[in-house]
Coordinates of C-alpha atoms in Angstrom, one line a residue:
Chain A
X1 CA -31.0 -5.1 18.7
X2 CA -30.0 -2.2 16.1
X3 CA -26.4 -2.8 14.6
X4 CA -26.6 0.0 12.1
X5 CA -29.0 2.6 11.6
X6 CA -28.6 5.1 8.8
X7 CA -31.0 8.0 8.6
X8 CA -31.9 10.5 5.7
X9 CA -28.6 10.3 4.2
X10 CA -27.6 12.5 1.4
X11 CA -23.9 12.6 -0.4
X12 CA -22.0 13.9 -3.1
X13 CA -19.3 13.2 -5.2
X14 CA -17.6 16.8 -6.1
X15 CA -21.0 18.5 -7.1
X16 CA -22.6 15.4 -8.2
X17 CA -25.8 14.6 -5.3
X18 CA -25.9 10.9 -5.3
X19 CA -27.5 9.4 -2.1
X20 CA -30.5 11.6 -2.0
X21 CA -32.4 10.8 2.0
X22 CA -31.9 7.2 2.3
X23 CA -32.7 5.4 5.4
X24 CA -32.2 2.1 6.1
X25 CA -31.5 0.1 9.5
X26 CA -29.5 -3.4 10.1
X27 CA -30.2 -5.2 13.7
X28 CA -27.7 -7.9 14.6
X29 CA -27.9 -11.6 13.4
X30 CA -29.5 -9.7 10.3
X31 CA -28.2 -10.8 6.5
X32 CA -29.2 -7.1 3.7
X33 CA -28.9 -7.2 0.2
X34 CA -29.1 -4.4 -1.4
X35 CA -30.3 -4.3 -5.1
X36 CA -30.7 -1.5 -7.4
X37 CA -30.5 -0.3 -10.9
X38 CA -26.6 1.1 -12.1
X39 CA -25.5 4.5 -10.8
X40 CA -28.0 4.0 -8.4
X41 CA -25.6 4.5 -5.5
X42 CA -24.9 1.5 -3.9
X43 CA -21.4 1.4 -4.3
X44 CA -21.3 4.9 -3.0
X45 CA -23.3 4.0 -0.1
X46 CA -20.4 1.9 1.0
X47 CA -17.7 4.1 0.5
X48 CA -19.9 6.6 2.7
X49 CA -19.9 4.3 5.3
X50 CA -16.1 3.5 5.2
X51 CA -15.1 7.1 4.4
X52 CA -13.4 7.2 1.7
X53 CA -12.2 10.5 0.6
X54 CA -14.0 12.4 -2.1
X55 CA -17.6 11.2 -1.0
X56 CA -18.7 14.6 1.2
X57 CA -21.9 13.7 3.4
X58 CA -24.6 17.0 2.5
X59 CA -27.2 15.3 5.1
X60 CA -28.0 13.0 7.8
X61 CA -26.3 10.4 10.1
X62 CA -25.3 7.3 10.5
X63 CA -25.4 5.4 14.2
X64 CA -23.3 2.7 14.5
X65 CA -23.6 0.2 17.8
X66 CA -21.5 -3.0 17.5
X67 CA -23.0 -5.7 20.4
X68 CA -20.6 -6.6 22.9
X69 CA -18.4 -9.5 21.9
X70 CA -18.4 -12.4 23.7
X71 CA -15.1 -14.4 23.8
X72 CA -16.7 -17.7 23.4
X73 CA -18.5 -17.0 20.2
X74 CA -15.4 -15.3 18.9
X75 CA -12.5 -17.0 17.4
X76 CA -10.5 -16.1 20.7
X77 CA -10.4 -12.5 19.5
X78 CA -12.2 -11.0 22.7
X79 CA -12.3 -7.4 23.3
X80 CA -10.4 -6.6 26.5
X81 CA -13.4 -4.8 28.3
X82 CA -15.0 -8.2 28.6
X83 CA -13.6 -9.5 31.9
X84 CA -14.3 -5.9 33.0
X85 CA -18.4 -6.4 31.9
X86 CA -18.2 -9.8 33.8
X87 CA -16.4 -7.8 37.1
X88 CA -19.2 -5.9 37.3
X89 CA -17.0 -2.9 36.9
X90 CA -18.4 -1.6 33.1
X91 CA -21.8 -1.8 32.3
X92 CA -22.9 -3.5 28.8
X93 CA -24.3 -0.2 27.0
X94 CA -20.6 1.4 28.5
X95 CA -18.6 -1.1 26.5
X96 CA -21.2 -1.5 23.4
X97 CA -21.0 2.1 23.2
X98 CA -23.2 3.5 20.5
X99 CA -20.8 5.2 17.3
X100 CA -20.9 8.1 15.3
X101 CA -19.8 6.6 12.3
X102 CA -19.6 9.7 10.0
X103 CA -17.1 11.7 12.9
X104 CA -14.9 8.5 12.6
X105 CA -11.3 8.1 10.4
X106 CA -11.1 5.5 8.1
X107 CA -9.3 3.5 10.3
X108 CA -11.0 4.1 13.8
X109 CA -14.3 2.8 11.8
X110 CA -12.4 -0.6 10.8
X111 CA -11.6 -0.4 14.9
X112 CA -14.9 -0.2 15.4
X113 CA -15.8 -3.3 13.8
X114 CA -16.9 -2.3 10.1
X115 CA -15.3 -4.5 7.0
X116 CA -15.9 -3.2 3.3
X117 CA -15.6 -5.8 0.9
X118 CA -13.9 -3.7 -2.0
X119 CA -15.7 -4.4 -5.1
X120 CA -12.1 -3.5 -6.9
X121 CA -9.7 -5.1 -4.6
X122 CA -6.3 -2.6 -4.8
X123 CA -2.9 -4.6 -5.7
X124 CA -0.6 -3.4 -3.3
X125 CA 3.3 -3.8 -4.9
X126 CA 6.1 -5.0 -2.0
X127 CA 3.4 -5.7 0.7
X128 CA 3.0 -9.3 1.3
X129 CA -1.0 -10.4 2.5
X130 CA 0.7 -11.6 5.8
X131 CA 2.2 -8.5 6.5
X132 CA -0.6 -6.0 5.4
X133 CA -3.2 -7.9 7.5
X134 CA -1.1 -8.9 11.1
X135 CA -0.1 -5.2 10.8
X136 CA -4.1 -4.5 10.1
X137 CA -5.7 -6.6 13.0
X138 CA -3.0 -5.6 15.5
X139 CA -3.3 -1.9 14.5
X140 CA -7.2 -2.7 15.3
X141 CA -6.7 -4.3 18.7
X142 CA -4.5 -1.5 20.0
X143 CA -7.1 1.2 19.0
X144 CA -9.5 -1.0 21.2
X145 CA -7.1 -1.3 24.1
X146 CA -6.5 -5.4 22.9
X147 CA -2.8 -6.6 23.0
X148 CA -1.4 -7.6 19.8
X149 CA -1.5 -10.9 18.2
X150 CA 2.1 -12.2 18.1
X151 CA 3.4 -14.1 14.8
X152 CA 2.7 -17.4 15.1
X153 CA -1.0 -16.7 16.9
X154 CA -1.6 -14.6 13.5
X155 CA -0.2 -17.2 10.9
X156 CA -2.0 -19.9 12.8
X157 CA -5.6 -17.5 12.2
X158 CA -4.4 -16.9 8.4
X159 CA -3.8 -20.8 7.2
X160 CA -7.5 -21.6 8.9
X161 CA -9.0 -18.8 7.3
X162 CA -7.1 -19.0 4.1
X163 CA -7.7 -22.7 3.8
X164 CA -11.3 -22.7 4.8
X165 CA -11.3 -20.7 1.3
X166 CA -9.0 -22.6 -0.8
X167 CA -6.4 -20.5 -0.7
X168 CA -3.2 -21.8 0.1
X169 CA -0.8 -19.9 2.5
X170 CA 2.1 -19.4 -0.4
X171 CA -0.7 -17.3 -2.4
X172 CA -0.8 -15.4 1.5
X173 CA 3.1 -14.8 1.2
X174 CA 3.0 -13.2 -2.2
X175 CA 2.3 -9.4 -2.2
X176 CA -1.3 -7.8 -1.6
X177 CA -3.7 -9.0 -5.1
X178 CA -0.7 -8.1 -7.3
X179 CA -1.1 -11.2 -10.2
X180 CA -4.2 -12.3 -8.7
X181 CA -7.4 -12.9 -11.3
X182 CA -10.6 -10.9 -10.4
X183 CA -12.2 -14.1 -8.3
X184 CA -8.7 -14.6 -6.4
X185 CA -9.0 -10.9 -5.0
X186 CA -12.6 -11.5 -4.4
X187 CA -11.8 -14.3 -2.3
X188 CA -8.7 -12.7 -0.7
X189 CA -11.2 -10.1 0.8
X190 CA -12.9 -12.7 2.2
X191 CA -10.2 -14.3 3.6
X192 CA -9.3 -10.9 5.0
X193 CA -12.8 -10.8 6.9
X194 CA -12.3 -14.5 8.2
X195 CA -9.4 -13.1 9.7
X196 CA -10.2 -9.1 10.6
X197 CA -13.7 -11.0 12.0
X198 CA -15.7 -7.6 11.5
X199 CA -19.2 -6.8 13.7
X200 CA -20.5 -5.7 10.4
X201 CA -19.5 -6.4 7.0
X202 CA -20.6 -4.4 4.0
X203 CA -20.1 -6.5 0.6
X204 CA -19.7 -4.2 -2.5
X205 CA -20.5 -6.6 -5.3
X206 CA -18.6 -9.6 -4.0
X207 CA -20.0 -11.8 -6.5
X208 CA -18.8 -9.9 -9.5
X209 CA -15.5 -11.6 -11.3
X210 CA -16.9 -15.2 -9.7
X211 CA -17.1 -18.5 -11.3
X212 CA -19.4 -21.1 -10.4
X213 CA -17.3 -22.9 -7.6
X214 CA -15.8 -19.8 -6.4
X215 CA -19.5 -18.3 -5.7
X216 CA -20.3 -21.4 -3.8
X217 CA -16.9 -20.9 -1.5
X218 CA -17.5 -17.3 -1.2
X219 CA -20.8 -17.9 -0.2
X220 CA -20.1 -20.3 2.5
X221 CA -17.3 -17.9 3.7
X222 CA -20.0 -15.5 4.0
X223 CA -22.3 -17.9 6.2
X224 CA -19.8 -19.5 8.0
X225 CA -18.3 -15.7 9.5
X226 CA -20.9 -13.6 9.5
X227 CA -23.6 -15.3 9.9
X228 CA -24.1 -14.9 13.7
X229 CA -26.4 -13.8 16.3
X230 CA -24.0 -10.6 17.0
X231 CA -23.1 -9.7 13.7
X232 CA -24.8 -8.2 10.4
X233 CA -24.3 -8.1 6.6
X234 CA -25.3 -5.9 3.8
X235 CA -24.5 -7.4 0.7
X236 CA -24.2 -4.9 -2.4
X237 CA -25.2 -7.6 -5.4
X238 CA -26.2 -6.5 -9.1
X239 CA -27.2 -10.0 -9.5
X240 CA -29.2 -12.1 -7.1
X241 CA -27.0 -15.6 -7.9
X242 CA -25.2 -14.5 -4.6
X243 CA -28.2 -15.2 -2.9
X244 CA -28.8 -18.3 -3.4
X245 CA -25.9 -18.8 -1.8
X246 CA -26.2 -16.3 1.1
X247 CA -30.3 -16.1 1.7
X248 CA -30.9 -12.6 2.8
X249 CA -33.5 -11.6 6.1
X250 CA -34.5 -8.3 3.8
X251 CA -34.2 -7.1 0.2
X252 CA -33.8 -3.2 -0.6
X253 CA -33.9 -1.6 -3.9
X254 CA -31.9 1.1 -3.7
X255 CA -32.9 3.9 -6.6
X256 CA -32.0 7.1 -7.4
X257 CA -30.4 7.6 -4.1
X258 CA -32.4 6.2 -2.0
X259 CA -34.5 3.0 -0.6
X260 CA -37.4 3.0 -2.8
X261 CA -38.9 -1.1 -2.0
X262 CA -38.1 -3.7 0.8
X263 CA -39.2 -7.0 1.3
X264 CA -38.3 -10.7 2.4
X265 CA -35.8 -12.4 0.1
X266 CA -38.1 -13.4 -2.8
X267 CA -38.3 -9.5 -3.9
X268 CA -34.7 -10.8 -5.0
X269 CA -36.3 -13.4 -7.6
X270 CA -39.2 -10.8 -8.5
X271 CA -36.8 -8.0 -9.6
X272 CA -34.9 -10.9 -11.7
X273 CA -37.8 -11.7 -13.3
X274 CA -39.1 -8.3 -13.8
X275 CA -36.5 -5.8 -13.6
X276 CA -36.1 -2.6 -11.4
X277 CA -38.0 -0.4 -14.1
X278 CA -41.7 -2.5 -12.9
X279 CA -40.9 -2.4 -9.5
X280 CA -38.2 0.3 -8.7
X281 CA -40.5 3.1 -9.1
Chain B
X1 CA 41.3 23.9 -1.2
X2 CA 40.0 25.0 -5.2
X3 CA 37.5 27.1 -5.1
X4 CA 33.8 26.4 -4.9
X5 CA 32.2 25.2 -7.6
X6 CA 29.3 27.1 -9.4
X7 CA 25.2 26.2 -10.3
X8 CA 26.6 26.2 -14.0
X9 CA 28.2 23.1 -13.6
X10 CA 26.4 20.2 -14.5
X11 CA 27.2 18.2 -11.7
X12 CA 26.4 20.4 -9.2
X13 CA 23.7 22.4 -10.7
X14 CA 20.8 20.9 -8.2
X15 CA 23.5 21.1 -5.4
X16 CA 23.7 23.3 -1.8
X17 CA 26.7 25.3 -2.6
X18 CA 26.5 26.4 0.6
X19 CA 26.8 24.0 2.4
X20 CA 29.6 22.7 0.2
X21 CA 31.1 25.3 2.1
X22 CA 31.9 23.7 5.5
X23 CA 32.6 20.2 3.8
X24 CA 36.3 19.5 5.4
X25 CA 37.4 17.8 2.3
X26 CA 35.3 17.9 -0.4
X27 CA 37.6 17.4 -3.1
X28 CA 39.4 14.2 -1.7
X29 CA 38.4 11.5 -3.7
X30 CA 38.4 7.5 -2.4
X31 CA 40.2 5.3 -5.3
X32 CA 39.1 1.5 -5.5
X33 CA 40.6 -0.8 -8.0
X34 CA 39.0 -4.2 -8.6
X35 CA 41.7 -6.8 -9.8
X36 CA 40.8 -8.8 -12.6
X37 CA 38.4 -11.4 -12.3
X38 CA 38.0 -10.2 -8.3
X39 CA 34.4 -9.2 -6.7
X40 CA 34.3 -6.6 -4.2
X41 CA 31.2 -5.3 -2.3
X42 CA 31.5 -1.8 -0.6
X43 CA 28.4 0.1 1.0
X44 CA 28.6 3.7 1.9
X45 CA 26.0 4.7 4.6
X46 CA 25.5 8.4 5.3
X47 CA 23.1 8.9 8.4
X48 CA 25.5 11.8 9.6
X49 CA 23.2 15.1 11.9
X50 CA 21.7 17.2 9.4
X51 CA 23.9 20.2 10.9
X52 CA 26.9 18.3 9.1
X53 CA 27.6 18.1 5.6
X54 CA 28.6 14.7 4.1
X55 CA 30.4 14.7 0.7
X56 CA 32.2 11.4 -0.3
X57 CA 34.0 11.0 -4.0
X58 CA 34.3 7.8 -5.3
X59 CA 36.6 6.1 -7.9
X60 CA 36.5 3.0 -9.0
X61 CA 37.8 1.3 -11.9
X62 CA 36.9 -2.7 -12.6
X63 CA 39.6 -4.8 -14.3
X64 CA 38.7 -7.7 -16.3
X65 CA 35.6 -9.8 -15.4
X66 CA 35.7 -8.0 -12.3
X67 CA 32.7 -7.5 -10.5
X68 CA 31.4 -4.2 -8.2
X69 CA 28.5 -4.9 -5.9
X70 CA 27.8 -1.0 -4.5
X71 CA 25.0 -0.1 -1.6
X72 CA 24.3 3.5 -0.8
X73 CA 22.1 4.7 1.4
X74 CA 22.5 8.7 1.7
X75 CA 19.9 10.0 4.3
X76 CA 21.9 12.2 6.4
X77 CA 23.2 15.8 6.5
X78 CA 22.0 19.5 5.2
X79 CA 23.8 18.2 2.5
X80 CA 24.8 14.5 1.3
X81 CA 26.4 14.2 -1.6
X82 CA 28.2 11.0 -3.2
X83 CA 29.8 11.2 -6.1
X84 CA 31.3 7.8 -8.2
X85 CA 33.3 7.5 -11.1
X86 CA 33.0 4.3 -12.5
X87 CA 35.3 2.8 -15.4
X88 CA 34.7 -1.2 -16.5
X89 CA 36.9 -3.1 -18.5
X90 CA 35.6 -6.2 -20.6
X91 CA 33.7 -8.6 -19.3
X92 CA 33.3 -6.3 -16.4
X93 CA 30.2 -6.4 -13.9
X94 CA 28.9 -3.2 -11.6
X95 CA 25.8 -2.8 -9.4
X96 CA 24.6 -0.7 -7.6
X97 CA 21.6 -0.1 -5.3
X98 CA 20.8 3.3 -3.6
X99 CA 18.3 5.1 -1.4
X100 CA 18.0 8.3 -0.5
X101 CA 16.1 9.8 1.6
X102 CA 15.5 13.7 2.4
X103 CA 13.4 15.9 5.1
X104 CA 13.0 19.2 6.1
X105 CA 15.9 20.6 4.5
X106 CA 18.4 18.3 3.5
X107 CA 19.7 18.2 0.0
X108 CA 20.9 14.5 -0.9
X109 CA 22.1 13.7 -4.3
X110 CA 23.9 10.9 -6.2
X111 CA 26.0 12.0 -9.2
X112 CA 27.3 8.9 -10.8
X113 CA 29.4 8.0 -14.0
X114 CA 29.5 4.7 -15.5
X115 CA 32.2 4.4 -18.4
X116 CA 32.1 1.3 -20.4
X117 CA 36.0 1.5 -22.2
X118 CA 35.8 -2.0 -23.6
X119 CA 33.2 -4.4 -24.8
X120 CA 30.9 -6.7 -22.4
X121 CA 31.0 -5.3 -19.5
X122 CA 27.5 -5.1 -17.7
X123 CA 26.4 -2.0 -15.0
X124 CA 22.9 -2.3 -13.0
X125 CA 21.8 0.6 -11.3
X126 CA 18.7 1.1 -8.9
X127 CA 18.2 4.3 -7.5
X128 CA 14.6 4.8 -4.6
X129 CA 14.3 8.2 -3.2
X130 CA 11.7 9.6 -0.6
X131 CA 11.8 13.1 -0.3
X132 CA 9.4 15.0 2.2
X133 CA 9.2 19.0 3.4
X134 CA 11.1 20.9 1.4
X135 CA 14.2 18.4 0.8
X136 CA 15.7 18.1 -2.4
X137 CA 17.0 14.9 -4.0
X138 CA 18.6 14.0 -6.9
X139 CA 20.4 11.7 -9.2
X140 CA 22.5 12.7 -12.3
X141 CA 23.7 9.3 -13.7
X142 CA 25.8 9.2 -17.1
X143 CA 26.5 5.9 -18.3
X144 CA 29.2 6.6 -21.3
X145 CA 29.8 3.6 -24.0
X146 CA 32.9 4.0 -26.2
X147 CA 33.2 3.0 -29.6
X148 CA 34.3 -0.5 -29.0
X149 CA 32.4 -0.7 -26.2
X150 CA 30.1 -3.5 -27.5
X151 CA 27.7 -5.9 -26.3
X152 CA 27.3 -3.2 -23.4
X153 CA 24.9 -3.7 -21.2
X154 CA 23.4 -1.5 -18.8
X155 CA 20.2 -0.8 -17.3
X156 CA 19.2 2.6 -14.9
X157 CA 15.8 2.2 -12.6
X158 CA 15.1 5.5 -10.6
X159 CA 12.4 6.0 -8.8
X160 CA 11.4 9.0 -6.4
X161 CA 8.4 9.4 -4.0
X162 CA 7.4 13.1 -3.2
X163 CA 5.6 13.3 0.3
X164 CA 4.6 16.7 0.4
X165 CA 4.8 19.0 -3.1
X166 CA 7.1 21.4 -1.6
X167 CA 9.6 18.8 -1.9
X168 CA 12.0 18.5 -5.3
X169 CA 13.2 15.2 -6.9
X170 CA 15.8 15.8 -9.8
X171 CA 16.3 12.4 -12.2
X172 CA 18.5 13.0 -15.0
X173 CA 19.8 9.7 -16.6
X174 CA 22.2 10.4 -19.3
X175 CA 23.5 8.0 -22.1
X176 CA 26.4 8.8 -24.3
X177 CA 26.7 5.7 -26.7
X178 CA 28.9 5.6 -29.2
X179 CA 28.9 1.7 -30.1
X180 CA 26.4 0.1 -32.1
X181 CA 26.2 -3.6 -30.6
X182 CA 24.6 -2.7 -27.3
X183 CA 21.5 -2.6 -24.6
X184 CA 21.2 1.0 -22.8
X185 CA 17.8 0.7 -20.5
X186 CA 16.8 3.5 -18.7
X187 CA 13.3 4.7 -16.8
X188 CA 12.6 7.6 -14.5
X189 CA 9.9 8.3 -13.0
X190 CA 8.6 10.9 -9.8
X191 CA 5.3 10.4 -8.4
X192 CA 3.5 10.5 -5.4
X193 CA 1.5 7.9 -2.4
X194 CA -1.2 5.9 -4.1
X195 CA -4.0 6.8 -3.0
X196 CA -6.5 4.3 -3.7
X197 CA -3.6 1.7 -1.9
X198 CA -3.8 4.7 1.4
X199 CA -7.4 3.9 2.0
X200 CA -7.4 0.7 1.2
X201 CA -4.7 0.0 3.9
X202 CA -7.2 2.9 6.0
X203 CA -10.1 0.5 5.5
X204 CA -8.5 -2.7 7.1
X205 CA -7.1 -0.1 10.2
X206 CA -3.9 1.3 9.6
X207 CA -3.7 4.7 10.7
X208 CA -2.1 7.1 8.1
X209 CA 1.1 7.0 9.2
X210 CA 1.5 3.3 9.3
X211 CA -0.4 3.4 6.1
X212 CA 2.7 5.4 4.9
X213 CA 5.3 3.5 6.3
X214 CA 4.4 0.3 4.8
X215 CA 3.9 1.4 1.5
X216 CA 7.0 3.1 1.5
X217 CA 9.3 0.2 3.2
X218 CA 7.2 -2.0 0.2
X219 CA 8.8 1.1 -2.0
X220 CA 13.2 0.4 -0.7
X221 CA 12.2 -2.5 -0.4
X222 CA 14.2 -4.2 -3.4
X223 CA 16.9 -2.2 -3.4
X224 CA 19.0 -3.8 0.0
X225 CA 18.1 -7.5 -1.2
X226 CA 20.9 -9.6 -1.0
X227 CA 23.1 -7.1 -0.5
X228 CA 26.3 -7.6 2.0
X229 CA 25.3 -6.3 5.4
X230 CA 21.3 -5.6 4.2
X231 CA 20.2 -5.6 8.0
X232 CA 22.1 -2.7 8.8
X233 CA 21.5 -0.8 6.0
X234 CA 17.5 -1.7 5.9
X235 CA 17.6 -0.7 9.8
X236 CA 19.1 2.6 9.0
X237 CA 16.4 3.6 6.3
X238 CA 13.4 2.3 8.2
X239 CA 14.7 4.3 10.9
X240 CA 14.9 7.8 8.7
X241 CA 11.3 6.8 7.5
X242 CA 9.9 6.3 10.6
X243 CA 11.2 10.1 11.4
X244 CA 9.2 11.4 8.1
X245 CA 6.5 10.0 8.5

C-alpha cells in the first residue's frame, strides 16, 4: 500500500534549481535511506516535503496517503473516525483520504501525520519541551477532529517516551534544546516522534552530532516507533553507521537532484566502500 | 491645567500630543515614600479601552536600605503613558519589571528616571514590549549617578518585538554618571519573530498564531516572576496578546 509517492519533483531555493525531476515512492511498513553526495539535495528534499518557506516547488507533486490507524496498534492515540469505519458509516479510502501534500500549511501536513526530524534542532528560549509538544499534539488532534489530551494523559506519554530514550523528565521541563549538546537535541527529536507518533517520519541526518551509545538508543527509538506495518521512514544519513542500527528495505542515491541508483540495503555498504563518484553516476 | 507640552521635549518627543489632550489630569503626579529600611511592592496595570487615554505620574523616593519592587504592565489606551521619578538613598534597592504592549494605534510608553543621590543603592530594570499594526512603543529610561553616588549599581534590559514593520519601538537608555566606583549595565535591542523557531513550532503543528503566541508568552515571560499579584498581571497580557495575534 503507497504511503508516499513523490513524482518528477523539481525545487528551488531563490534562483538556485536544486531537486531537478526526482521520483521516488514509500509504501507502508517500508524503512528508506537516502544517500547521496553533499549539496546533493537531500536535506532540501525534506524541507520540500515539510514546507518550509524559501524552498518554491518549480515542478511536480507529491501524494501523500497515511493508512488508517488502528487504535490497538497505536499507543491509544486513535483517530476519531475509527469507531465511525467500524459503524459502517465511513468507508476506509473516506477516512485514509489520499493528501496533497504540496497544497498543505506546515502545520496541516504535521496533522496529517508527517514528522521531520530536524537535522539542526532550533533552541526555543522560554518554551519548556512539555509545553511546546502537549500544545503540538493537541493542536494536531483538534485539526483531525480528536479531543485533546489532558495534562496528566500527556505527562504520562512524555516520561515513557522520554525514558525509553534516556532522557529524564527534568531535561523535559527545561526550555526547548536551549543548553542541550548536538546528540541531546538529536535525541529530543526523537523523543518528540515517540510522542507526536507520526504515519511517516522523514529523518534529516539523525545520526549526525551522535556518539556511540547514543546511535544505538536513537536507533532503537527508530525501530521501536516506526517500525510498523502502517507506518514508513525515510532516513536522510551521510553516513551508513545509522544503518546498522536501523536496516533499511531500499537504498537511494540521491544526486544532483534527483534519484540516480536504488537497491536493497547492501548498496549502503557498496557506496561506503566505493564512494558516490563509482556509483552515483 | 499648563499648557500642552511640545515634540521638542525630550520626554515627550515619541509621545501622542494629541491625545494628551483629553487626559483629565495629566499633570497630577502620585508621591510614594519608602521609609527606611521598609519594602514596598506596587503594580500599575493599564488595560483601560483604547478610546481612553491613560497617563499616570509617578514619584517615588526610597529611604535608606529601602527596597521598591515595581510591576507595570501598560497595554491599554490610544495613549498610555507612565511616567516614574525615582530617587534612592544608600543602601537603597528598586526594581522594576514592565510590559507593554501596543496595536492598531495605540501609543504606550514608559519614561522613567532613576537617581542614585548616595552611594550603594542598587536599581534593576526590565522592560518587554510587543508592538503590532502601526502602534508605537517606547521607553526613555535615565538612570543619573551623582558624584558620591558610589558602588552604584544598576542594570537596564529592554527588549521590543515588532509584529508587523509598520509598527515603531523607541529604546533610549540614558546614563548620566558622575561617580567613579560604579556598575551601569545597559542593552537594547528591537527585533522581530524568529523565524527558524516559527516553522519549527509549524513543523510539530502549531498553526501560526499559536506559533506566535507561545513564542511571545516565552518572550514576557520573565518579567511577572515572582512578582506580587503575577496571576493577574500575566492574565491581563496573555489576554492583550491573544487579541494581536
Amino acid at each position: 500500500m503507497p504511503m508516499l509517492t513523490i513524482t518528477n519533483l523539481h525545487a528551488s531555493v531563490g534562483d538556485k534549481p536544486i531537486l531537478k525531476g526526482l521520483t521516488l515512492s514509500l509504501g507502508a511498513g517500508e524503512i528508506h535511506a537516502i544517500m547521496g553526495p553533499n549539496g546533493a539535495g537531500k536535506s532540501t528534499l525534506g524541507y520540500v516535503l515539510s514546507g518550509r518557506p524559501g524552498y518554491e516547488v518549480t515542478g511536480g507533486s507529491v501524494m501523500f496517503t497515511p493508512p488508517l490507524r488502528h487504535p490497538v496498534l497505536d499507543t491509544g492515540l486513535g483517530f476519531s473516525s475509527d469507531a465511525a469505519v467500524q459503524e459502517g458509516s465511513l468507508a476506509p479510502h473516506q477516512v485514509r483520504g489520499d493528501v496533497d501534500l504540496l497544497s498543505l500549511a506546515p502545520h496541516e501536513r504535521a496533522a496529517a501525520g508527517l514528522f521531520l526530524g530536524f537535522q539542526y534542532p532550533v533552541e526555543i528560549p522560554g518554551v519548556s519541551n512539555v509545553q511546546f509538544l502537549r500544545e503540538a499534539l493537541n493542536a494536531q488532534r483538534k485539526h483531525r477532529g480528536e479531543a485533546p489530551l489532558s495534562g496528566g494523559e500527556f505527562l504520562k506519554i512524555a516520561r515513557e517516551q522520554a525514558g525509553a530514550l534516556g532522557m529524564d523528565m527534568d531535561m523535559l521541563k527545561r526550555p526547548v534544546n536551549v543548553g542541550f549538546s548536538g546528540g541531546e537535541k538529536k535525541r529530543n527529536e526523537m523523543v518528540q516522534m515517540g510522542i507526536i507518533n507520526p504515519a511517516l517520519a522523514i529523518l534529516d541526518e539523525t545520526d549526525s552530532g551522535l556518539d556511540i551509545d547514543a546511535l544505538r538508543v536513537v536507533g532503537d527509538g527508530i525501530n521501536r516507533i516506526m517500525r510498523k506495518p502502517d507506518k514508513a521512514v525515510l532516513l536522510i544519513t551521510h553516513y551508513q553507521r545509522l544503518l546498522d542500527y536501523v536496516k533499511p528495505d531500499f537504498v537511494h542515491v540521491l544526486a544532483d537532484g534527483r534519484i540516480t541508483r536504488t537497491g536493497g540495503a547492501e548498496l549502503a555498504l557498496e557506496l561506503e566502500r566505493d564512494g558516490y563518484r563509482e556509483l552515483a553516476a | 491645567m499648563t499648557t500642552l507640552p511640545t515634540r521638542k521635549d525630550e520626554a515627550f518627543r515619541y509621545s501622542d500630543i494629541a491625545a494628551l489632550v483629553s487626559a483629565p489630569s495629566r499633570d497630577a503626579v502620585e508621591s510614594v515614600t519608602v521609609g527606611a529600611g521598609e519594602r514596598i511592592t506596587r503594580q500599575i496595570i493599564n488595560i483601560a479601552d483604547v478610546a481612553h487615554v491613560f497617563v499616570h505620574n509617578l514619584s517615588i523616593i526610597v529611604e535608606a536600605n529601602g527596597q521598591c519592587e515595581l510591576h507595570v504592565l501598560n497595554v491599554g489606551g490610544k495613549l498610555g503613558r507612565i511616567v516614574i521619578d525615582v530617587a534612592l538613598h544608600d543602601g537603597a534597592d528598586f526594581t522594576l519589571g514592565a510590559v507593554q504592549l501596543g496595536a492598531g494605534a495605540q501609543t504606550v510608553e514608559l519614561i522613567t528616571t532613576v537617581r542614585h543621590i548616595e552611594p550603594n543603592a542598587t536599581s534593576r530594570q526590565m522592560v518587554r514590549s510587543v508592538l503590532g499594526g502601526q502602534a508605537t512603543g517606547s521607553y526613555l529610561g535615565k538612570v543619573a549617578v551623582a558624584r558620591d553616588a558610589q558602588k552604584t549599581d544598576s542594570v537596564q534590559s529592554v527588549k521590543a518585538m515588532l509584529l508587523d514593520r509598520t509598527a515603531t519601538a523607541n529604546a533610549k537608555p540614558e546614563l548620566e554618571i558622575y561617580a567613579d566606583d560604579v556598575k551601569c549595565a545597559h542593552g537594547a535591542t528591537v527585533g522581530e519573530l524568529d523565524q527558524q523557531a516559527m516553522f519549527y513550532l509549524a513543523a510539530r503543528g502549531l498553526p501560526p498564531a499559536e506559533a506566535k503566541k507561545l513564542l511571545l508568552q516565552a518572550f514576557i515571560a520573565s518579567v511577572f516572576e515572582g512578582a506580587e499579584g503575577e496571576a493577574a498581571l500575566t492574565k491581563a497580557a496573555l489576554a492583550k496578546l491573544e487579541e494581536m495575534v
